[in-house]
Coordinates of C-alpha atoms in Angstrom, one line a residue:
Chain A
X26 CA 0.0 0.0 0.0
X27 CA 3.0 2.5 0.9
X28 CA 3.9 1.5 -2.5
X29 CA 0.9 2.9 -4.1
X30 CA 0.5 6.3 -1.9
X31 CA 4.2 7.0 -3.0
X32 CA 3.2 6.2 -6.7
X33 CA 0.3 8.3 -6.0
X34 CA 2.2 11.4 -4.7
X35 CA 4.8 11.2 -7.9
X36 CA 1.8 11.4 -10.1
X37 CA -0.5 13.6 -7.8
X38 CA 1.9 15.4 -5.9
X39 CA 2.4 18.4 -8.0
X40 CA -1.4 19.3 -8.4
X41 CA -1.7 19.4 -4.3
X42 CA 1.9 21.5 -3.8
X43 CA 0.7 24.0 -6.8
X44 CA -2.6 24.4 -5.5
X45 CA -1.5 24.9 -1.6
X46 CA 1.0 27.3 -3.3
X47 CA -1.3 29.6 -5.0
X48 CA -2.9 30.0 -1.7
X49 CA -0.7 29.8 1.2
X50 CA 1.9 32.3 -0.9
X51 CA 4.7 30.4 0.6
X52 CA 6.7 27.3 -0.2
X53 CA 7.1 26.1 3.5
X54 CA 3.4 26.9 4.0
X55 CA 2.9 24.8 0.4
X56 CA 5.0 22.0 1.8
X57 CA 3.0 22.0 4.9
X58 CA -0.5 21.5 3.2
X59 CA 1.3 19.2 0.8
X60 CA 2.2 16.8 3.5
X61 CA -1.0 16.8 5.6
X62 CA -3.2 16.1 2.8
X63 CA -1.1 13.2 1.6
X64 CA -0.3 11.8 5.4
X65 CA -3.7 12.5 6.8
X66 CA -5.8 12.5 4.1
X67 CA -4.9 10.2 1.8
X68 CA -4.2 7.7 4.4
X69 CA -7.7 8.0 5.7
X70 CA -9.3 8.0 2.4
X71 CA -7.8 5.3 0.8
X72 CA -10.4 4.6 -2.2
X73 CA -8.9 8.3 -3.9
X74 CA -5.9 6.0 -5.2
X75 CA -8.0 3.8 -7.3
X76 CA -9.7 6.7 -8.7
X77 CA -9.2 7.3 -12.9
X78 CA -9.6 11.3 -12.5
X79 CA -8.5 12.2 -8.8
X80 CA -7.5 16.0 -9.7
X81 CA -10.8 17.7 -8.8
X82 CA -11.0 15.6 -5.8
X83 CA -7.5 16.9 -4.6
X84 CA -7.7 20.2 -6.0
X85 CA -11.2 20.6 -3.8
X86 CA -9.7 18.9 -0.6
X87 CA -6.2 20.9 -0.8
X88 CA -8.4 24.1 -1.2
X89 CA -10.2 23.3 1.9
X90 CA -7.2 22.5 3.8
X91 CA -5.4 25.6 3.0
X92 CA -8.4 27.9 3.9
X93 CA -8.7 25.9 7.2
X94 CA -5.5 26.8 7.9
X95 CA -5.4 30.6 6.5
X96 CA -8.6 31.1 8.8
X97 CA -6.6 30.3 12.2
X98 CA -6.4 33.5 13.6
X99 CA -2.7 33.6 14.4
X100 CA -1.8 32.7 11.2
X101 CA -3.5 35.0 9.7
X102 CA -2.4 38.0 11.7
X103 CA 1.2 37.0 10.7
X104 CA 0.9 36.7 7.4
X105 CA -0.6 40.4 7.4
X106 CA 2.0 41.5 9.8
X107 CA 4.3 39.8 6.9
X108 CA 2.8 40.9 4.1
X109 CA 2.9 45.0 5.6
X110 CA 6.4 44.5 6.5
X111 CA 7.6 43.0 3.8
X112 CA 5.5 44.5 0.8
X113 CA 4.3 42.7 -1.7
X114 CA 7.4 41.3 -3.9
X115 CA 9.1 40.3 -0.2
X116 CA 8.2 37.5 0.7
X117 CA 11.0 35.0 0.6
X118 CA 9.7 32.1 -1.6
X119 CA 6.9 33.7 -2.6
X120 CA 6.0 34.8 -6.8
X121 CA 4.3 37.7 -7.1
X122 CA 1.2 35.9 -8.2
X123 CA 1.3 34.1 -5.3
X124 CA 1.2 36.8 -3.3
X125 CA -1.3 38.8 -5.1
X126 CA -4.0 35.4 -4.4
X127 CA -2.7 34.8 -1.0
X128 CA -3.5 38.6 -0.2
X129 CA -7.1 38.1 -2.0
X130 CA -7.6 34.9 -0.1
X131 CA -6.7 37.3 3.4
X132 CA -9.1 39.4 2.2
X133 CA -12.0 36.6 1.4
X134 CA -11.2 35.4 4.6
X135 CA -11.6 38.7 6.7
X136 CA -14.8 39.6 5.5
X137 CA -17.0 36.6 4.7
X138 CA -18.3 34.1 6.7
X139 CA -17.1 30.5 6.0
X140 CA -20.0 28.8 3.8
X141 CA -19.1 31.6 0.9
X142 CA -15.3 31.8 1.4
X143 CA -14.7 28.4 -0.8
X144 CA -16.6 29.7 -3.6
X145 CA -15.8 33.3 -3.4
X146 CA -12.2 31.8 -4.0
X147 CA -12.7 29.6 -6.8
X148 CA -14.4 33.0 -8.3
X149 CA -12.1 35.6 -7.1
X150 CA -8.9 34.0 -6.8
X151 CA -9.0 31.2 -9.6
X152 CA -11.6 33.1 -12.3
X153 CA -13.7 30.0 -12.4
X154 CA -16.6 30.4 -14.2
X155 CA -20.1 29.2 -12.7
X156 CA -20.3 26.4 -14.2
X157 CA -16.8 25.4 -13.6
X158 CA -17.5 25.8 -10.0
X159 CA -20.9 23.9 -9.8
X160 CA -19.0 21.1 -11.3
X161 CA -16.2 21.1 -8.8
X162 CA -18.3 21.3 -5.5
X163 CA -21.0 19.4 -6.8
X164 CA -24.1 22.1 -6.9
X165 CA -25.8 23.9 -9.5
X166 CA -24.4 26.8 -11.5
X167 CA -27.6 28.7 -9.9
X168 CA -26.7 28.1 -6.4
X169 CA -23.1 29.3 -7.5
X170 CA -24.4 32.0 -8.3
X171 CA -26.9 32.8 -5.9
X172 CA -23.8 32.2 -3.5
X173 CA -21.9 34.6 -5.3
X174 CA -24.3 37.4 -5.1
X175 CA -24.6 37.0 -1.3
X176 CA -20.7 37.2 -1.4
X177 CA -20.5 40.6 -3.0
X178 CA -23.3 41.5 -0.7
X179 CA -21.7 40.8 2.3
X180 CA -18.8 42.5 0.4
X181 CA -20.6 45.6 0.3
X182 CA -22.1 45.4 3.8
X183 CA -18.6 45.0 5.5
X184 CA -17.0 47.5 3.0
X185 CA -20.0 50.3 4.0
X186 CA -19.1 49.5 7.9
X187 CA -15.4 49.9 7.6
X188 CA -15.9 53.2 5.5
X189 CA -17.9 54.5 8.4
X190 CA -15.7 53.7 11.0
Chain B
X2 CA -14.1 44.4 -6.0
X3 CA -11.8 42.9 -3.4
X4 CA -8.8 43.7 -6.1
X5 CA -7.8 42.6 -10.1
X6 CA -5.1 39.7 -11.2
X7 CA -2.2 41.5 -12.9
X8 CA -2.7 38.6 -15.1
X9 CA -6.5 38.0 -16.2
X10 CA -7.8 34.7 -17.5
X11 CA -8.7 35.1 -20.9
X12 CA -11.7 33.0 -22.3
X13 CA -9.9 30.3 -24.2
X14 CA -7.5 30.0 -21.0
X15 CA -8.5 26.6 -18.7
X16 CA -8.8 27.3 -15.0
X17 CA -5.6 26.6 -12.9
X18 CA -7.9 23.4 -12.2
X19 CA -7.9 22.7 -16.1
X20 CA -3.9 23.0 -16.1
X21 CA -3.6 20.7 -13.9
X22 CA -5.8 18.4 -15.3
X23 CA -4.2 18.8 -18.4
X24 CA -0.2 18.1 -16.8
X25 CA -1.2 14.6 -15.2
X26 CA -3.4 13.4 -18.4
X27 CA -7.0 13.9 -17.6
X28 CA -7.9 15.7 -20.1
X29 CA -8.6 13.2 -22.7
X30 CA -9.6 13.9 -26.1
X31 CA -9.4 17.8 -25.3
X32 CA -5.5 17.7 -24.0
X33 CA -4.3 18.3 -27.6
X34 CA -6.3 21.8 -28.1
X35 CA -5.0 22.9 -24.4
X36 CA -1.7 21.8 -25.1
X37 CA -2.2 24.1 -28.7
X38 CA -3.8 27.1 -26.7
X39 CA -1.0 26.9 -23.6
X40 CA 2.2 26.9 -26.5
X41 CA 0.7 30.4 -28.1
X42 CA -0.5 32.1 -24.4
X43 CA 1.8 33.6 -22.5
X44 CA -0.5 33.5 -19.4
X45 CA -1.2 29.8 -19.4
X46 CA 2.4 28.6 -20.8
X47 CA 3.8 30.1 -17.5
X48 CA 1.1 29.4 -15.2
X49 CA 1.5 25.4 -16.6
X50 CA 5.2 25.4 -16.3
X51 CA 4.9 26.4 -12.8
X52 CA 2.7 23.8 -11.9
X53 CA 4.6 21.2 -13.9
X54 CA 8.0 22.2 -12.7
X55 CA 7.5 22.5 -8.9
X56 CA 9.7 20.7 -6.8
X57 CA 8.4 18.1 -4.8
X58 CA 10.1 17.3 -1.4
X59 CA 10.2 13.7 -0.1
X60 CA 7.3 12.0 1.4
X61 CA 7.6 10.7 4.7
X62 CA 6.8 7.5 5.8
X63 CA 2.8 6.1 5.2
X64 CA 1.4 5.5 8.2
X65 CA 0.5 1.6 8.8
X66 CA -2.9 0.7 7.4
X67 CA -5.3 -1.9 9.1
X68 CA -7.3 -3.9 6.7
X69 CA -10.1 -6.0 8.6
X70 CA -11.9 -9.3 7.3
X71 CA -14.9 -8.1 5.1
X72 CA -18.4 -8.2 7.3
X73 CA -20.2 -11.7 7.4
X74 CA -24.2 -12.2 7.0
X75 CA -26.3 -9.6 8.6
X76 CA -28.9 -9.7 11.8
X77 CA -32.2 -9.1 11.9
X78 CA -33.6 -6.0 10.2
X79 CA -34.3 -3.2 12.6
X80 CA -35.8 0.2 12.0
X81 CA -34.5 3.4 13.6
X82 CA -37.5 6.7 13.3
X83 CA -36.0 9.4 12.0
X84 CA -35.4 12.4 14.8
X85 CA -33.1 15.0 15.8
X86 CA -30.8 14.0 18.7
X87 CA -30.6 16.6 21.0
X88 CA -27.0 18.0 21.6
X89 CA -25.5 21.0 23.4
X90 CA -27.5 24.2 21.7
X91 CA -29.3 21.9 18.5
X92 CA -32.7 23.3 17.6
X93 CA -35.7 21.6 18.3
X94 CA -36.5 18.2 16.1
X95 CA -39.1 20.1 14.0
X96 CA -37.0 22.5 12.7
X97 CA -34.4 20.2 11.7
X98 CA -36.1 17.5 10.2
X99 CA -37.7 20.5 8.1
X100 CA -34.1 21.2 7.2
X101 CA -33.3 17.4 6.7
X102 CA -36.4 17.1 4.1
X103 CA -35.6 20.2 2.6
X104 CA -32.3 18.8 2.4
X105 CA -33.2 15.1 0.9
X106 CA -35.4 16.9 -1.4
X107 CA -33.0 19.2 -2.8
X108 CA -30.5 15.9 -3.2
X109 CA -32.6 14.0 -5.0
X110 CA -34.1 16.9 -7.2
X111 CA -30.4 17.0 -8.4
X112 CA -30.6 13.4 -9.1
X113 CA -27.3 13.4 -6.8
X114 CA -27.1 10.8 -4.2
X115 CA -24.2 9.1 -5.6
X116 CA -20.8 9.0 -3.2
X117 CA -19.0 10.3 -5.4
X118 CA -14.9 11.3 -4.6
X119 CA -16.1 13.0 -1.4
X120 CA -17.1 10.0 0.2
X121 CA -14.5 8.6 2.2
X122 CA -13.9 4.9 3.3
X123 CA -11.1 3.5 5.1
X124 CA -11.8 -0.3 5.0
X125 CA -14.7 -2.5 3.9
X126 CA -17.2 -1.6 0.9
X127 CA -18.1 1.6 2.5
X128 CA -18.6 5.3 1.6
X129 CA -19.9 7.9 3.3
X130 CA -21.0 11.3 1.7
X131 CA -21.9 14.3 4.2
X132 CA -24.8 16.8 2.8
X133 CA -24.6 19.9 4.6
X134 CA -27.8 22.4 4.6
X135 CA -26.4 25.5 5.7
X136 CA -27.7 27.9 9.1
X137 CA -27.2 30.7 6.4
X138 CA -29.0 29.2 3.2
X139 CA -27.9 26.6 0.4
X140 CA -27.2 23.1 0.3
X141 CA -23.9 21.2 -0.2
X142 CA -22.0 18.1 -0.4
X143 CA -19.2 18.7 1.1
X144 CA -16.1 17.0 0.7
X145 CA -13.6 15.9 4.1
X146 CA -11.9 18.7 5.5
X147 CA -14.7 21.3 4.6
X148 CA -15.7 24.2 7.1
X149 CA -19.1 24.1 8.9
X150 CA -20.9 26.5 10.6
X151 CA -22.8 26.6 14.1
X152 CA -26.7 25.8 13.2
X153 CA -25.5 24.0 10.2
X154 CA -27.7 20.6 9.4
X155 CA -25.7 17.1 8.2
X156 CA -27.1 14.4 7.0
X157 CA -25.3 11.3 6.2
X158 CA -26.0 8.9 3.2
X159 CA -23.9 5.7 3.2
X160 CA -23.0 3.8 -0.4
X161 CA -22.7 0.3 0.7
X162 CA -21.3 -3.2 -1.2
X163 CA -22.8 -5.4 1.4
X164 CA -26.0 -5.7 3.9
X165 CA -24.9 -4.0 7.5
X166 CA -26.2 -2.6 10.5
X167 CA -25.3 1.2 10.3
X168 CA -24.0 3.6 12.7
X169 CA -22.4 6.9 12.5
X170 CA -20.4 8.9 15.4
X171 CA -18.4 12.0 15.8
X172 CA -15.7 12.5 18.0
X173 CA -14.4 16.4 18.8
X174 CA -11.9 18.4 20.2
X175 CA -14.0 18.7 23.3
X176 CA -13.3 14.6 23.8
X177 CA -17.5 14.3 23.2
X178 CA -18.1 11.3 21.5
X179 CA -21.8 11.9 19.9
X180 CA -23.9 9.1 18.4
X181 CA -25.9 10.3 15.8
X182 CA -27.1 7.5 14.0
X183 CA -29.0 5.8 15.6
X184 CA -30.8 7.9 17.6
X185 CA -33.2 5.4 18.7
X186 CA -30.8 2.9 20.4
X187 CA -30.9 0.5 17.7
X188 CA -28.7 0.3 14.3
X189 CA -30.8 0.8 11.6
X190 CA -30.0 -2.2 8.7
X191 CA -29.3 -1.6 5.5
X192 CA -30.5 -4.4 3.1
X193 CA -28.1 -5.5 0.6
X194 CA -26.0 -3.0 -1.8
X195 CA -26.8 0.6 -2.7
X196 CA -27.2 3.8 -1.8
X197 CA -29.5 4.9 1.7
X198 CA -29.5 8.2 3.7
X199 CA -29.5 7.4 6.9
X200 CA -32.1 8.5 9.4
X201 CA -32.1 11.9 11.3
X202 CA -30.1 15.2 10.9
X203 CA -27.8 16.7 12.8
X204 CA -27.5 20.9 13.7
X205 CA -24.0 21.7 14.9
X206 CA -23.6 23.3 18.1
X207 CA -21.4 26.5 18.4
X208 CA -18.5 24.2 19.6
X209 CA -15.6 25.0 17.2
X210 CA -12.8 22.9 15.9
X211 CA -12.4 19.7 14.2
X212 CA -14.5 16.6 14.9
X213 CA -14.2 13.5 13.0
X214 CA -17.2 11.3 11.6
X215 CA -16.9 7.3 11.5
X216 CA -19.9 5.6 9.6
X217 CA -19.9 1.9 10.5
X218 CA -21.4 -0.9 8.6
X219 CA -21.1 -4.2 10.9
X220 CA -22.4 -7.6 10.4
X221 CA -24.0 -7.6 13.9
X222 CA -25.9 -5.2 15.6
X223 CA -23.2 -4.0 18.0
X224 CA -24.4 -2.1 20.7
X225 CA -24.6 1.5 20.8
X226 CA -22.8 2.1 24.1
X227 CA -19.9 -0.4 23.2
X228 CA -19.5 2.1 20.0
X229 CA -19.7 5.2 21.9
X230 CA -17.2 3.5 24.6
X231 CA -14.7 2.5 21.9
X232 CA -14.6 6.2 20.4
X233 CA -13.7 7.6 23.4
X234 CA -10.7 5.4 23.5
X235 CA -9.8 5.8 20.6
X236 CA -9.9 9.4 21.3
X237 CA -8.2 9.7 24.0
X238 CA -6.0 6.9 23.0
X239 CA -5.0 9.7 19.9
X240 CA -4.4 12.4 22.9
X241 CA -7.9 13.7 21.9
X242 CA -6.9 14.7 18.7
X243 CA -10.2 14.0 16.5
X244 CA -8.1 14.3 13.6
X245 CA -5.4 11.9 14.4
X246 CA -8.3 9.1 15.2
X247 CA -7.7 7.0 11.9
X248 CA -9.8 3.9 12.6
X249 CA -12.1 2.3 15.7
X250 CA -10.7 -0.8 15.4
X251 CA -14.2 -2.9 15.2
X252 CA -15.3 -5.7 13.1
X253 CA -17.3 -3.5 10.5
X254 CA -16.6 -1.8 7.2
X255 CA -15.7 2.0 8.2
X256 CA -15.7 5.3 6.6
X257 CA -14.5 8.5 8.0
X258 CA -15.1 12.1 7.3
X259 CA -13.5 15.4 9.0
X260 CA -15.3 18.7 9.6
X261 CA -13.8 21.8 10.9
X262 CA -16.6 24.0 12.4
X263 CA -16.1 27.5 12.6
X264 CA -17.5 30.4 15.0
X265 CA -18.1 33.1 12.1
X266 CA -15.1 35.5 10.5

């Protein structure tokens, strides 16, 4: 079975580490994500190596991970702290589009509430179409979008209230 | 509105999701038109090469993996009634099985009840998919490692290669262990192979942190407290860490889920 999890990870690998690296910014942070979902998951959800198409799957799961772990407030607060230290071309490890989703993601992340944050992302960050993200998560492009437009209305709601203060 | 990529997706460009699709072979018969399109765009050419040339760093060592003896012929069939189990700050039972309907309804409607790649099973002919029907409006099928809310409703629908008497527990970070199917003190049986949503819903408390699901399809129809009673040492055999909980150790086909339940940004 280790066998097969390691021939999985050659193959797979790469999807999870680019994905976690779009979003966490850096590569220790990548690394990170890359090994949990691999150790943890993986190993708990065996069936995903007999899969034909696993990418969506992984792409979904790694998504999840990383925002789980962006939404810890500590972490969060450093990679502001970072990011206003260090300015936007900075961060060590870090491309500039990396950097430019991760601070999107922040931004997601600080002003939505969790049920829109996945799909704000796959709009806002990875310029997924509706359709594109129905297929993914597994609901209809309607719902997407329904979603979508509660997004940008929470959007404005938090934007009217941090204006006013 | 929360900012603009330096680098917009054009409309012939795939989605980062379609690169990556495309640089481990799924594309099929539409990988040679990508391939075409990422050779003349800029945008996608670099975006691919990144993905295709990051450097991966070793794995570690897999952890072990327990493979039990498939289940044997099943009990006598038992029926558990549908209800909401009380739990911390859960609604009342009306409201939820409202929710539950609403939320069977809106799976079926969408002709969706398969397990799909967000079922998980650990050993045994077992999958378990988790429908969420959100506090805040909407319906999903979430996949392992998905966030939650306080107020949120689950229901659990089990794709199953054999006849079993079903159960389904979740252990959190507050060392609960929390029996929600059944809810009724007996295991509801599943007959044969297929597809069943199992009885009752479940609204999250405002508890956050992780809590991991087991579904259980056994041969006999084990009783609840043993179940409950081998959770929690699994639990706190794991130092309480939900997450780190990989198997119960019991003589029935098993599936797993983790949720991470949040308090609100």
């Amino acid at each position: 079975m280790e066998a097969k999890v390691r021939a999985f990870y050659e193959r797979y690998g790469k999807v999870v580490l680019g994905r976690a690296r779009t979003l966490m910014g850096d590569r220790d942070a990548a690394n990170d994500a890359l090994q949990e979902v691999f150790l943890r998951v993986i190993s708990s959800e065996l069936h995903i190596l007999d899969e034909p198409a696993p990418t969506s799957w992984l792409y979904r799961v790694t998504t999840n991970l990383c925002l789980n772990r962006l939404r810890d407030e500590r972490r969060r607060k450093q990679l502001v702290a970072e990011r206003d230290e260090q300015g936007e071309g900075g961060h060590e490890g870090a491309a500039p589009d990396h950097l430019e989703a991760r601070t999107l993601v922040l931004e997601i992340l600080r002003r939505v509430p969790a049920e829109l944050q996945e799909v704000a992302v796959y709009r806002y960050v990875d310029e997924m179409t509706h359709d594109e993200i129905a297929a993914l998560i597994g609901v209809s492009a309607r719902t997407v979008g329904n979603r979508l437009i509660a997004f940008r209305n929470k959007m404005a709601l938090v934007t009217r209230r941090e204006a006013a203060q | 509105m929360i900012g603009h990529r330096q680098e917009p997706r054009g409309p012939e460009c795939p989605s980062d999701l379609g690169l990556n699709q495309l640089m481990v072979g799924e594309m099929g018969n539409a990988a040679r038109a990508l391939r075409a399109h990422a050779d003349e765009c800029e945008r996608c050419r670099r975006r691919l090469a990144r993905f295709e040339c990051a450097t991966l760093p070793p794995l570690p060592a897999v952890p072990a993996l327990r493979v039990l003896p498939p289940a044997s012929q099943p009990g006598p069939i038992r029926q558990s009634a549908p209800r909401v189990r009380g739990r911390g700050s859960w609604i009342a039972a009306a409201a939820a099985l409202v929710g539950a309907a609403a939320v069977l309804l809106l799976v079926w409607r969408s002709g969706d009840l398969s397990p799909s790649l967000d079922g998980v099973r650990i050993k045994g002919p077992l999958a378990l998919g988790v429908v969420v029907q959100r506090a805040s409006g909407g319906t999903d099928r979430i996949a392992s490692g998905a966030s939650v809310a306080a107020g949120d409703v689950l229901r659990f629908e089990l794709a199953h290669g054999q006849p079993g008497h079903a159960a389904v527990l979740g252990l959190d970070e507050r060392q609960v262990v929390s029996l929600y199917v059944p809810q009724d003190g007996h295991l509801p049986f599943l007959a044969g192979a297929g597809k069943t949503v199992l009885p009752g819903a479940v609204k999250l408390d405002d508890a956050p942190g992780v809590e991991r699901i087991f579904a259980l399809l056994c041969p006999d129809p084990l009783p609840p407290e043993q179940l409950r009673q081998r959770a929690r040492d699994c639990l706190a055999a794991s130092s309480g860490r939900p997450a780190e909980v990989k198997t119960l150790e019991l003589p029935c086909s098993e599936a797993a889920f983790l949720i991470t339940k949040e308090i609100g940004p």
